[in-house]
Each structure stands twice: as structure tokens, then as C-alpha cells.
Short mmCIF file of C-alpha atoms and ligand atoms in Angstrom, two decimals:
data_model
loop_
_atom_site.label_atom_id
_atom_site.label_comp_id
_atom_site.label_asym_id
_atom_site.label_seq_id
_atom_site.Cartn_x
_atom_site.Cartn_y
_atom_site.Cartn_z
CA MET A 1249 4.62 -58.10 105.30
CA THR A 1250 1.95 -58.95 107.85
CA VAL A 1251 -1.52 -57.56 107.28
CA SER A 1252 -1.92 -54.47 109.46
CA PRO A 1253 -3.48 -51.02 109.02
CA ILE A 1254 -1.78 -48.64 106.61
CA VAL A 1255 -1.59 -44.84 106.78
CA VAL A 1256 -0.75 -43.07 103.52
CA LEU A 1257 0.29 -39.40 103.69
CA THR A 1258 0.03 -37.58 100.38
CA GLY A 1259 1.24 -34.18 99.22
CA ALA A 1260 1.11 -32.01 96.13
CA GLY A 1261 3.51 -34.30 94.20
CA ILE A 1262 0.83 -36.97 93.78
CA SER A 1263 -1.41 -34.51 91.92
CA ARG A 1264 1.26 -32.95 89.72
CA GLU A 1265 0.75 -35.42 86.88
CA SER A 1266 -2.96 -34.61 87.08
CA GLY A 1267 -2.15 -31.05 86.04
CA LEU A 1268 -2.00 -29.31 89.45
CA HIS A 1269 1.02 -27.36 90.65
CA THR A 1270 3.15 -28.33 93.63
CA PHE A 1271 4.29 -25.59 96.03
CA ARG A 1272 8.06 -25.75 96.38
CA ASP A 1273 9.27 -27.10 93.03
CA ALA A 1274 10.89 -24.60 90.66
CA ASP A 1275 7.57 -24.15 88.83
CA GLY A 1276 5.57 -24.36 92.06
CA ILE A 1277 2.95 -22.02 93.48
CA TRP A 1278 5.34 -20.35 95.95
CA ALA A 1279 7.54 -19.30 93.01
CA THR A 1280 4.75 -17.03 91.79
CA VAL A 1281 3.03 -15.79 94.96
CA ARG A 1282 4.28 -15.11 98.50
CA ILE A 1283 2.92 -17.24 101.34
CA GLU A 1284 2.48 -14.06 103.43
CA ASP A 1285 0.18 -12.61 100.74
CA VAL A 1286 -2.23 -15.53 100.30
CA ALA A 1287 -1.82 -18.33 102.84
CA THR A 1288 -2.04 -16.80 106.32
CA PRO A 1289 -5.03 -15.53 108.33
CA GLU A 1290 -3.31 -12.13 108.45
CA ALA A 1291 -3.25 -11.98 104.63
CA PHE A 1292 -6.98 -12.72 104.55
CA ARG A 1293 -7.74 -10.01 107.12
CA ARG A 1294 -5.54 -7.50 105.27
CA ASP A 1295 -6.68 -8.20 101.71
CA PRO A 1296 -9.54 -10.72 101.44
CA ARG A 1297 -10.15 -9.89 97.76
CA ARG A 1298 -6.63 -10.95 96.85
CA VAL A 1299 -6.87 -14.20 98.82
CA HIS A 1300 -10.28 -14.99 97.32
CA ALA A 1301 -8.88 -14.33 93.82
CA PHE A 1302 -5.98 -16.75 94.46
CA TYR A 1303 -8.31 -19.54 95.60
CA ASN A 1304 -11.00 -18.75 93.00
CA GLU A 1305 -8.44 -19.31 90.26
CA ARG A 1306 -7.28 -22.58 91.81
CA ARG A 1307 -10.91 -23.72 92.34
CA ARG A 1308 -11.64 -23.09 88.66
CA GLY A 1309 -8.42 -24.92 87.70
CA LEU A 1310 -9.34 -27.96 89.78
CA GLN A 1311 -12.65 -28.24 87.93
CA ALA A 1312 -11.10 -27.93 84.46
CA PRO A 1313 -11.90 -30.92 82.22
CA THR A 1314 -8.18 -31.69 81.86
CA VAL A 1315 -7.68 -32.25 85.61
CA ALA A 1316 -8.39 -35.86 86.62
CA PRO A 1317 -7.00 -38.51 88.97
CA ASN A 1318 -3.85 -40.23 87.73
CA PRO A 1319 -2.70 -43.86 88.18
CA ALA A 1320 -1.24 -43.04 91.63
CA HIS A 1321 -4.62 -41.86 92.99
CA ARG A 1322 -6.32 -44.90 91.45
CA ALA A 1323 -3.75 -47.30 92.91
CA LEU A 1324 -4.44 -45.96 96.42
CA ALA A 1325 -8.20 -46.44 95.91
CA ARG A 1326 -7.48 -50.04 94.84
CA LEU A 1327 -5.30 -50.54 97.92
CA GLU A 1328 -8.15 -49.38 100.17
CA ALA A 1329 -10.61 -51.69 98.39
CA GLU A 1330 -8.38 -54.79 98.41
CA TRP A 1331 -6.15 -54.56 101.50
CA PRO A 1332 -7.61 -56.78 104.25
CA ALA A 1333 -7.01 -54.19 107.00
CA GLU A 1334 -7.77 -50.46 107.23
CA VAL A 1335 -6.15 -48.00 104.82
CA LEU A 1336 -6.42 -44.30 105.69
CA VAL A 1337 -5.28 -41.62 103.25
CA VAL A 1338 -4.20 -38.46 105.08
CA THR A 1339 -3.77 -35.81 102.45
CA GLN A 1340 -2.28 -32.35 102.71
CA ASN A 1341 -3.91 -31.62 99.36
CA ILE A 1342 -7.02 -29.52 99.08
CA ASP A 1343 -8.00 -31.09 95.74
CA ASP A 1344 -10.61 -33.86 95.47
CA LEU A 1345 -8.63 -36.27 93.30
CA HIS A 1346 -8.45 -39.07 95.89
CA GLU A 1347 -12.25 -39.06 96.16
CA ARG A 1348 -12.67 -38.88 92.40
CA ALA A 1349 -10.37 -41.92 92.09
CA GLY A 1350 -12.56 -43.88 94.52
CA SER A 1351 -10.82 -43.53 97.90
CA ARG A 1352 -13.40 -43.43 100.69
CA ARG A 1353 -11.32 -43.03 103.84
CA VAL A 1354 -9.61 -39.69 103.25
CA VAL A 1355 -8.67 -37.00 105.79
CA HIS A 1356 -8.01 -33.56 104.30
CA MET A 1357 -5.78 -32.15 107.03
CA HIS A 1358 -5.30 -28.82 105.18
CA GLY A 1359 -8.94 -28.49 104.14
CA GLU A 1360 -10.81 -28.73 100.85
CA LEU A 1361 -10.85 -26.26 97.97
CA LEU A 1362 -14.42 -27.15 96.99
CA LYS A 1363 -15.76 -26.14 100.40
CA ALA A 1364 -16.29 -22.83 102.17
CA PHE A 1365 -16.26 -22.08 105.91
CA CYS A 1366 -18.43 -19.48 107.63
CA GLY A 1367 -16.52 -17.48 110.24
CA ARG A 1368 -19.85 -16.45 111.77
CA CYS A 1369 -21.68 -19.80 112.32
CA ALA A 1370 -18.79 -22.25 111.64
CA ALA A 1371 -20.76 -24.09 108.94
CA VAL A 1372 -18.74 -25.92 106.28
CA MET A 1373 -20.46 -26.21 102.91
CA GLU A 1374 -19.73 -27.36 99.38
CA TRP A 1375 -18.66 -24.39 97.22
CA ARG A 1376 -17.80 -24.87 93.53
CA GLY A 1377 -18.10 -21.32 92.17
CA ASP A 1378 -16.11 -18.19 92.93
CA LEU A 1379 -16.15 -16.91 96.50
CA GLY A 1380 -16.26 -13.16 97.19
CA VAL A 1381 -16.14 -10.80 100.14
CA ASP A 1382 -19.91 -10.20 100.00
CA ALA A 1383 -21.04 -13.81 99.65
CA ALA A 1384 -23.80 -14.84 102.08
CA CYS A 1385 -23.62 -18.01 104.14
CA PRO A 1386 -26.39 -20.43 103.08
CA ALA A 1387 -26.58 -21.69 106.69
CA CYS A 1388 -26.90 -18.42 108.68
CA ASP A 1389 -27.57 -15.86 105.90
CA HIS A 1390 -24.79 -13.62 107.20
CA ALA A 1391 -22.93 -11.90 104.36
CA GLY A 1392 -19.18 -11.32 104.35
CA ALA A 1393 -17.94 -14.07 106.67
CA LEU A 1394 -17.22 -16.87 104.21
CA ARG A 1395 -13.65 -18.00 103.53
CA PRO A 1396 -12.09 -20.92 101.66
CA HIS A 1397 -12.13 -24.07 103.82
CA VAL A 1398 -8.33 -24.32 103.85
CA VAL A 1399 -5.74 -24.38 106.64
CA TRP A 1400 -3.28 -21.50 106.45
CA PHE A 1401 0.07 -21.16 108.20
CA GLY A 1402 -0.41 -20.65 111.90
CA GLU A 1403 -3.79 -22.43 111.92
CA MET A 1404 -4.50 -25.86 113.40
CA PRO A 1405 -4.72 -28.62 110.77
CA LEU A 1406 -7.95 -30.62 110.78
CA GLU A 1407 -8.79 -33.98 112.41
CA MET A 1408 -5.44 -34.30 114.19
CA ASP A 1409 -6.83 -36.67 116.86
CA ARG A 1410 -8.07 -39.08 114.18
CA ILE A 1411 -4.74 -38.85 112.34
CA TYR A 1412 -2.60 -39.58 115.42
CA ARG A 1413 -4.89 -42.48 116.41
CA ALA A 1414 -4.36 -43.99 112.94
CA LEU A 1415 -0.59 -43.38 113.09
CA ASP A 1416 -0.50 -45.08 116.50
CA GLY A 1417 -2.27 -48.16 115.13
CA CYS A 1418 -0.60 -48.62 111.75
CA GLY A 1419 1.96 -51.20 110.70
CA LEU A 1420 2.99 -49.32 107.57
CA PHE A 1421 3.32 -45.58 106.96
CA VAL A 1422 3.75 -44.46 103.35
CA SER A 1423 4.59 -40.85 102.46
CA ILE A 1424 3.93 -39.85 98.83
CA GLY A 1425 4.79 -36.66 96.94
CA THR A 1426 5.51 -34.35 99.84
CA SER A 1427 8.64 -32.29 100.48
CA GLY A 1428 8.46 -32.77 104.25
CA ALA A 1429 8.76 -29.02 104.72
CA VAL A 1430 5.49 -28.35 106.55
CA TYR A 1431 4.59 -29.44 110.08
CA PRO A 1432 2.83 -31.27 111.64
CA ALA A 1433 2.70 -33.59 108.58
CA ALA A 1434 6.50 -33.54 108.29
CA GLY A 1435 6.68 -34.99 111.81
CA PHE A 1436 4.47 -38.03 111.16
CA VAL A 1437 7.38 -40.23 110.11
CA ALA A 1438 9.26 -39.49 113.36
CA HIS A 1439 6.03 -40.19 115.26
CA VAL A 1440 5.59 -43.68 113.77
CA ARG A 1441 9.32 -44.42 114.04
CA GLY A 1442 9.13 -43.47 117.73
CA ARG A 1443 6.73 -46.38 118.31
CA GLY A 1444 9.29 -48.74 116.81
CA VAL A 1445 6.77 -51.13 115.26
CA ALA A 1446 5.72 -49.51 112.01
CA LYS A 1447 7.63 -49.57 108.77
CA ALA A 1448 8.03 -46.20 107.01
CA VAL A 1449 8.36 -45.87 103.23
CA GLU A 1450 8.84 -42.76 101.09
CA LEU A 1451 7.62 -42.59 97.48
CA ASN A 1452 8.67 -39.32 95.88
CA LEU A 1453 10.23 -37.79 92.82
CA GLU A 1454 13.38 -37.09 94.82
CA PRO A 1455 14.51 -37.44 98.46
CA SER A 1456 12.39 -35.22 100.73
CA ASP A 1457 13.71 -33.09 103.60
CA GLY A 1458 13.26 -36.03 106.00
CA ALA A 1459 14.30 -38.83 103.63
CA ASP A 1460 16.77 -40.39 106.06
CA ARG A 1461 13.97 -41.06 108.57
CA PHE A 1462 12.35 -43.68 106.31
CA HIS A 1463 13.26 -47.38 106.29
CA GLU A 1464 12.90 -47.52 102.53
CA ALA A 1465 12.38 -45.20 99.57
CA ARG A 1466 11.45 -45.43 95.91
CA TYR A 1467 12.05 -42.43 93.68
CA GLY A 1468 10.30 -41.51 90.43
CA PRO A 1469 7.01 -40.01 89.25
CA ALA A 1470 4.06 -41.00 91.43
CA SER A 1471 2.07 -42.33 88.46
CA ARG A 1472 4.75 -44.99 87.99
CA VAL A 1473 6.10 -45.64 91.50
CA VAL A 1474 2.81 -45.79 93.44
CA PRO A 1475 0.96 -48.40 91.29
CA ARG A 1476 4.06 -50.62 91.32
CA PHE A 1477 4.35 -50.33 95.11
CA VAL A 1478 0.63 -51.11 95.58
CA ASP A 1479 0.91 -54.13 93.25
CA GLU A 1480 3.76 -55.45 95.41
CA LEU A 1481 1.83 -54.90 98.63
CA LEU A 1482 -1.28 -56.65 97.34
CA ALA A 1483 0.81 -59.53 95.99
CA GLY A 1484 2.35 -59.96 99.46
CA ARG A 1485 5.79 -58.85 98.27
CA GLY A 1486 5.70 -55.48 100.10
CA PRO A 1487 8.24 -54.08 102.56
C1 BJW B 344 6.54 -35.47 92.98
C2 BJW B 344 6.16 -35.29 91.67
C3 BJW B 344 5.66 -36.41 91.00
C4 BJW B 344 6.84 -33.40 92.38
N1 BJW B 344 5.60 -37.59 91.62
N2 BJW B 344 6.47 -36.66 93.58
C5 BJW B 344 9.23 -23.77 112.72
C6 BJW B 344 9.51 -25.13 112.93
C7 BJW B 344 8.52 -26.11 112.82
C8 BJW B 344 7.22 -25.74 112.50
C9 BJW B 344 6.96 -24.40 112.30
C10 BJW B 344 7.94 -23.44 112.41
N3 BJW B 344 7.38 -22.22 112.15
C11 BJW B 344 6.07 -22.41 111.87
C12 BJW B 344 5.80 -23.74 111.97
C13 BJW B 344 4.48 -24.38 111.72
C14 BJW B 344 4.08 -24.32 110.26
C15 BJW B 344 5.21 -24.90 109.40
O1 BJW B 344 5.35 -26.09 109.25
N4 BJW B 344 6.02 -24.05 108.80
C16 BJW B 344 7.16 -24.54 108.02
C17 BJW B 344 7.27 -23.73 106.76
C18 BJW B 344 8.39 -24.53 108.90
N5 BJW B 344 2.89 -25.12 110.12
C19 BJW B 344 1.69 -24.63 110.34
O2 BJW B 344 1.51 -23.45 110.59
C20 BJW B 344 0.54 -25.60 110.32
N6 BJW B 344 -0.17 -25.50 111.54
C21 BJW B 344 0.38 -25.83 112.72
O3 BJW B 344 1.52 -26.23 112.82
O4 BJW B 344 -0.47 -25.73 113.80
C22 BJW B 344 0.05 -26.07 115.12
C23 BJW B 344 0.09 -27.55 115.35
C24 BJW B 344 1.25 -28.17 115.86
C25 BJW B 344 1.27 -29.53 116.12
C26 BJW B 344 0.15 -30.29 115.91
C27 BJW B 344 -0.98 -29.68 115.43
C28 BJW B 344 -0.99 -28.32 115.14
C29 BJW B 344 -0.40 -25.30 109.19
C30 BJW B 344 0.21 -25.56 107.86
C31 BJW B 344 -0.72 -25.13 106.73
C32 BJW B 344 -0.12 -25.40 105.36
N7 BJW B 344 -0.95 -24.83 104.39
C33 BJW B 344 -0.61 -25.02 102.98
C34 BJW B 344 -1.64 -24.24 102.15
C35 BJW B 344 -2.99 -24.97 102.24
C36 BJW B 344 -3.98 -24.48 101.29
C37 BJW B 344 -3.48 -24.41 99.87
O5 BJW B 344 -3.27 -25.44 99.21
O6 BJW B 344 -3.37 -23.27 99.41
O7 BJW B 344 -0.62 -26.41 102.65
S1 BJW B 344 1.06 -24.53 102.58
C38 BJW B 344 1.35 -25.82 101.42
O8 BJW B 344 2.41 -26.70 101.90
C39 BJW B 344 0.07 -26.66 101.40
C40 BJW B 344 0.62 -28.04 101.36
O9 BJW B 344 -0.38 -28.95 101.83
C41 BJW B 344 1.83 -27.97 102.24
C42 BJW B 344 2.83 -29.09 102.01
O10 BJW B 344 3.35 -29.04 100.72
P1 BJW B 344 3.65 -30.39 99.92
O11 BJW B 344 2.39 -31.11 99.64
O12 BJW B 344 4.72 -31.16 100.62
O13 BJW B 344 4.17 -29.81 98.52
P2 BJW B 344 5.66 -29.38 98.11
O14 BJW B 344 5.55 -28.56 96.89
O15 BJW B 344 6.39 -28.81 99.25
O16 BJW B 344 6.39 -30.77 97.78
C43 BJW B 344 6.00 -31.54 96.64
C44 BJW B 344 6.87 -32.79 96.60
O17 BJW B 344 6.41 -33.60 95.54
C45 BJW B 344 8.37 -32.50 96.33
O18 BJW B 344 9.17 -33.28 97.22
C46 BJW B 344 8.58 -32.97 94.89
O19 BJW B 344 9.86 -33.52 94.66
C47 BJW B 344 7.53 -34.05 94.77
N8 BJW B 344 7.04 -34.26 93.41
N9 BJW B 344 6.42 -33.98 91.31
C48 BJW B 344 6.05 -37.68 92.91
N10 BJW B 344 5.30 -36.33 89.68
#
């Protein structure tokens, strides 16, 4: 293929082989907790302790010594380093595994688990320990207004202007490890197809909800499929 910018959309499937749960698989997070109890602003207003407990547990899990980037994360970092045009990773994941693997151009459209947001002064800060209802904001000193820096249902995902600019300028759109169940990310493939110039490829364990919208697909575990796809791209044998 010709050398043009690439946008890579990633979802929970890319981090599964790193030891993190997906959401909608049989053993996924939504099989054990209800979205309405932990992943909406209403849930946080109703029962902040419960929501904090849910994210505290996941924050501890993310920092466990067993959780580390897998070959799929590392392949995307290599793609960014070696591809002669821009590569932007747009991730729905709130983990930091792309950064730990070496990716530098990463947009976390659903936020970051290792950050907190102050509802009082709007500061965003690194936060690696547990978060509680009485925690004080290091920026404004106000206690009780901190929340996990994550995007819940009904809230606006982050950096959408930057994402749509990148989608409008890319020649290849690659979607990895996402079920295509959550918008606006699920609509990105239709957006790039609408321009008519970009090629769209899905890399997933199984066909996603929008699989028929892609020009091409490769199915299998991300740790196997993604490095192989990146090798092909860098060798000039890509789609
Ligand atoms: C593997 C693998 C392996 C497994 N290798 N692959 C009606 C119609 C249309 C839209 C709406 C509607 N009603 C409401 C909406 C909007 C709503 C929405 O989309 N709802 C749907 C449920 C219908 N969206 C929102 O509210 C969003 N905001 C919004 O729309 O604002 C308005 C707006 C509009 C337009 C432009 C801009 C703004 C906000 C969504 C927030 C989502 N938040 C969560 C939680 C974040 C924090 C947290 O992590 O706790 O984000 S929900 C959860 O789902 C999380 C994920 O990022 C997201 C997507 O999940 P993902 O990554 O796809 O995971 P899974 O589990 O679904 O799929 C995993 C895939 O991997 C599977 O396919 C597996 O097969 C595969 N896999 N192992 C490769 N080893």
C-alpha cells in the first residue's frame, strides 16, 4: 500500500492476553457488574463508594506485576516508530499498556484509570492509589470532588476533534479487539468508509458487530494477528 497516515482503534480485546478482562465476552466485566451500577454519572451520584470500589480494584489489578504489554501492544509501538507517516492509536481502553509498550501518540477516548479528575476545578492528575469519597484534590485542596478520569455512558468521549481530524486524513484504519458495540467508536469505520479513500481492516478474535463494514479482516488472538499484520505493513505487503 502507499505510505499514508494510519489510525488504529483499540478495544479491550488487545489487553486480554495481558491479563485484563474485556467487557462483553462471557467472562467479561459486564457479566459480573451492571453498567447502571458502576459506569454512569447517575451511579456515581447515587453511590460513589461503590463506583470508587469498582475502579479501585481495577486500578490495583492494572498495577499487578503480572499485567504487562503483550506482543500486540509492542507491534503497534514498532509500527509507530518505523512507519514513514503518522500512526495514531485511539484507544477505548483506560489501561496504560500502549504507553508501557512504547507508543507515544495515543488518545485515550474513554479516559485513563491511573488518573483522577476534580469536579470542582477540572484538574486531571496522576492517581495510582485508591480513590475515596473524602480524597482532597492536590490542585484546589477541595475534598470530596475527585472521580476516576473515565468516560461513562452518556458522557462525551475525550479529544473527539483530534480523532475525527486523524480519521479524515488517514489512508488506513485498523480496528483491533473491540466488539463495535459502543458509540462513537463503533461509528469510526463508517466515517472513514464514507470518505471513500481509506482502507478499513478489522483484527479481532471473532467478527465484531460491524464486521461487514471492513474491507478486510483477520481473526485470532491479538498477540498473534497484530504482529503478523504489522510485519506485513512494514514489509510493504500490507492491504
Ligand atoms: C479479542 C481477544 C483477543 C477478546 N484478541 N480480540 C443508541 C444507539 C447508539 C448510541 C447510543 C444509544 N444509546 C446510547 C448511546 C451512546 C452510548 C452507546 O454507545 N451505547 C451503546 C451501548 C449503544 N455511548 C456513550 O454514551 C458514549 N458517549 C457518547 O456517545 O457521547 C455522545 C457523543 C456522540 C457522538 C460523538 C461524540 C459524543 C460514552 C461511552 C462510554 C463507554 N465507557 C466504557 C467504560 C469506560 C471506563 C471503564 O473501562 O470502566 O468504555 S463501557 C466499555 O465499553 C468501555 C469500553 O471502552 C467500551 C467498548 O468495549 P470494547 O473495548 O469494545 O470491549 P468489548 O468487551 O465489548 O469487546 C472486546 C472484543 O475483543 C470482542 O469483540 C472480543 O471478541 C475481542 N477479543 N479477546 C483479540 N485475545
